[in-house]
């Protein structure tokens, strides 16, 4: 047994003192801080320092691990070590950019085999919806994926092509039949223009907010038509918030995520030629960032997840600084919590709100009932976080430490992490999760 006493712990959406009893892999009880206990002699007593807060392990439902097939980009061993170091105890892996992509049961089995025995945190999987595989989606659901992802424009890899309106309708109809979840990269390819060169302003202009607005409008329309549950990944354009709010107010089962880079970075600060900042959709202007924060505060945006999408340095074309040629993805799995917390506290948000956005809400959306909260019966995934400690982004456990956050001065340090009651110290003891298994 472990007894963790914290003067500050985030429990049930509030911060206060608590004693958390851990027995085996689960939280046995959450008690007042000073509760006397008649515990076994071998009980480990952990008392947090006054500057530390006990948090539930974060849940990141948007991670591109890329293994098998592109393990030189990232792999389960490196990605999950980075996650553990950043206080993330559960990830859900995207169906691309691995080879094969996770678009049928055979590919899912291949991916699980590649991950088995390598993971330092618990790992679940998304399936993929691509042209012609609507008949595979129910099979993937039965095999335990947490939902299926589609692209509404070129994904950047040829083996994961986008859905047109008819293909999206077919996928949504299939998903609705078994009450699954479809998640969408929502940009309209017809509104996106080719980009090239070193000027970041040109790249942003090539992927205007209208591209997201139009694709989201189509997704919402077809979701109403089919009755499917849908989720918008990595929202960048705040201009889409009114239609998303209206859809939810009208009863449509839609949820929305954004990412640390859209909340912390701005187009104005991106140096020309610094392709570490390239992602799709792009980091936009400061006013747009402020509006995304308002969307979080208003509850239109439900959660914050990383969209960790690394690549080898050569694919970033750091030598030429060509935003058109560079791979579009930001590596941030290890640093998401301090990135978001630094900006959140500056805006007057509470740490408990960050926990809601980065732990509880993602877990709830994919049905991981034992994750993302400190409560009796939950998995003992716990994080010791020093929210006032300075942190300079330095050594990273990602396979390639190429990130726009390198050297950035932040606030908040992850000092200790437990995965199901044991130290999450990089040892590969993570489990491969299936939808519905932890109810």
CSV table of N, CA and C in Angstrom, one decimal, residues 126-129 133-149 170-183 226-229 435 439:
chain,number,residue,atom,x,y,z
A,126,UNK,N,-6.5,4.4,-32.0
A,126,UNK,CA,-7.6,4.8,-32.9
A,126,UNK,C,-7.5,3.9,-34.2
A,127,UNK,N,-8.7,3.7,-34.8
A,127,UNK,CA,-8.7,3.1,-36.2
A,127,UNK,C,-8.7,4.3,-37.2
A,128,UNK,N,-8.7,3.9,-38.4
A,128,UNK,CA,-8.7,4.9,-39.5
A,128,UNK,C,-9.9,4.7,-40.5
A,129,UNK,N,-10.5,5.8,-40.9
A,129,UNK,CA,-11.5,5.7,-41.9
A,129,UNK,C,-11.0,6.3,-43.2
A,133,UNK,N,-13.2,1.7,-46.9
A,133,UNK,CA,-13.1,0.8,-45.8
A,133,UNK,C,-14.3,0.9,-44.8
A,134,UNK,N,-15.4,1.5,-45.2
A,134,UNK,CA,-16.5,1.7,-44.2
A,134,UNK,C,-16.9,0.3,-43.6
A,135,UNK,N,-16.8,-0.8,-44.4
A,135,UNK,CA,-17.2,-2.1,-43.9
A,135,UNK,C,-16.2,-2.6,-42.9
A,136,UNK,N,-15.1,-2.0,-42.7
A,136,UNK,CA,-14.1,-2.4,-41.7
A,136,UNK,C,-14.3,-1.8,-40.4
A,137,UNK,N,-15.1,-0.7,-40.3
A,137,UNK,CA,-15.1,0.1,-39.1
A,137,UNK,C,-15.7,-0.6,-37.9
A,138,UNK,N,-16.8,-1.3,-38.2
A,138,UNK,CA,-17.4,-2.1,-37.1
A,138,UNK,C,-16.5,-3.2,-36.6
A,139,UNK,N,-15.7,-3.7,-37.4
A,139,UNK,CA,-14.8,-4.8,-37.0
A,139,UNK,C,-13.7,-4.2,-36.1
A,140,UNK,N,-13.2,-3.0,-36.5
A,140,UNK,CA,-12.2,-2.3,-35.7
A,140,UNK,C,-12.8,-1.9,-34.3
A,141,UNK,N,-14.0,-1.5,-34.3
A,141,UNK,CA,-14.7,-1.2,-33.1
A,141,UNK,C,-14.8,-2.4,-32.2
A,142,UNK,N,-15.1,-3.5,-32.8
A,142,UNK,CA,-15.3,-4.8,-32.0
A,142,UNK,C,-13.9,-5.2,-31.4
A,143,UNK,N,-12.8,-4.8,-32.1
A,143,UNK,CA,-11.5,-5.2,-31.6
A,143,UNK,C,-10.9,-4.2,-30.6
A,144,UNK,N,-11.7,-3.1,-30.3
A,144,UNK,CA,-11.3,-2.3,-29.2
A,144,UNK,C,-10.7,-1.0,-29.5
A,145,UNK,N,-10.7,-0.5,-30.7
A,145,UNK,CA,-10.3,0.9,-31.0
A,145,UNK,C,-11.2,1.9,-30.3
A,146,UNK,N,-10.7,3.0,-30.0
A,146,UNK,CA,-11.5,4.0,-29.3
A,146,UNK,C,-12.4,4.9,-30.2
A,147,UNK,N,-12.2,4.7,-31.5
A,147,UNK,CA,-13.0,5.5,-32.5
A,147,UNK,C,-12.2,5.4,-33.8
A,148,UNK,N,-12.6,6.1,-34.8
A,148,UNK,CA,-11.9,6.1,-36.1
A,148,UNK,C,-11.7,7.5,-36.5
A,149,UNK,N,-10.5,7.7,-37.1
A,149,UNK,CA,-10.1,9.1,-37.6
A,149,UNK,C,-10.2,9.1,-39.1
A,170,UNK,N,-20.6,7.8,-45.7
A,170,UNK,CA,-20.6,6.4,-45.6
A,170,UNK,C,-19.9,6.0,-44.3
A,171,UNK,N,-18.8,6.7,-43.9
A,171,UNK,CA,-18.1,6.3,-42.6
A,171,UNK,C,-19.0,6.7,-41.5
A,172,UNK,N,-19.6,7.9,-41.5
A,172,UNK,CA,-20.5,8.3,-40.4
A,172,UNK,C,-21.7,7.4,-40.3
A,173,UNK,N,-22.3,6.9,-41.4
A,173,UNK,CA,-23.4,6.0,-41.3
A,173,UNK,C,-23.0,4.7,-40.6
A,174,UNK,N,-21.8,4.2,-41.0
A,174,UNK,CA,-21.3,3.0,-40.4
A,174,UNK,C,-21.0,3.1,-38.9
A,175,UNK,N,-20.4,4.3,-38.5
A,175,UNK,CA,-20.1,4.5,-37.1
A,175,UNK,C,-21.4,4.7,-36.3
A,176,UNK,N,-22.4,5.3,-36.9
A,176,UNK,CA,-23.7,5.5,-36.2
A,176,UNK,C,-24.4,4.2,-35.9
A,177,UNK,N,-24.2,3.2,-36.7
A,177,UNK,CA,-24.9,1.9,-36.5
A,177,UNK,C,-24.4,1.3,-35.2
A,178,UNK,N,-23.2,1.5,-34.8
A,178,UNK,CA,-22.7,0.8,-33.5
A,178,UNK,C,-22.4,1.9,-32.4
A,179,UNK,N,-22.9,3.1,-32.6
A,179,UNK,CA,-22.7,4.2,-31.7
A,179,UNK,C,-21.3,4.4,-31.4
A,180,UNK,N,-20.5,4.4,-32.4
A,180,UNK,CA,-19.0,4.7,-32.2
A,180,UNK,C,-18.7,6.2,-32.3
A,181,UNK,N,-17.5,6.5,-32.5
A,181,UNK,CA,-17.0,7.9,-32.5
A,181,UNK,C,-16.1,8.1,-33.7
A,182,UNK,N,-16.4,9.1,-34.5
A,182,UNK,CA,-15.6,9.5,-35.6
A,182,UNK,C,-14.9,10.8,-35.3
A,183,UNK,N,-13.6,10.8,-35.5
A,183,UNK,CA,-12.8,12.1,-35.2
A,183,UNK,C,-12.2,12.5,-36.6
A,226,UNK,N,-26.7,11.7,-40.3
A,226,UNK,CA,-26.5,10.3,-39.9
A,226,UNK,C,-26.7,9.9,-38.5
A,227,UNK,N,-26.7,10.9,-37.6
A,227,UNK,CA,-26.9,10.6,-36.2
A,227,UNK,C,-25.6,10.1,-35.5
A,228,UNK,N,-24.4,10.3,-36.1
A,228,UNK,CA,-23.2,9.8,-35.6
A,228,UNK,C,-22.6,10.8,-34.6
A,229,UNK,N,-21.8,10.3,-33.6
A,229,UNK,CA,-21.0,11.1,-32.7
A,229,UNK,C,-19.7,11.5,-33.4
A,435,UNK,N,-11.1,-0.4,-25.9
A,435,UNK,CA,-12.3,0.3,-25.5
A,435,UNK,C,-13.2,-0.6,-24.7
A,439,UNK,N,-14.4,-0.4,-17.7
A,439,UNK,CA,-15.7,0.1,-17.1
A,439,UNK,C,-16.0,-0.6,-15.8
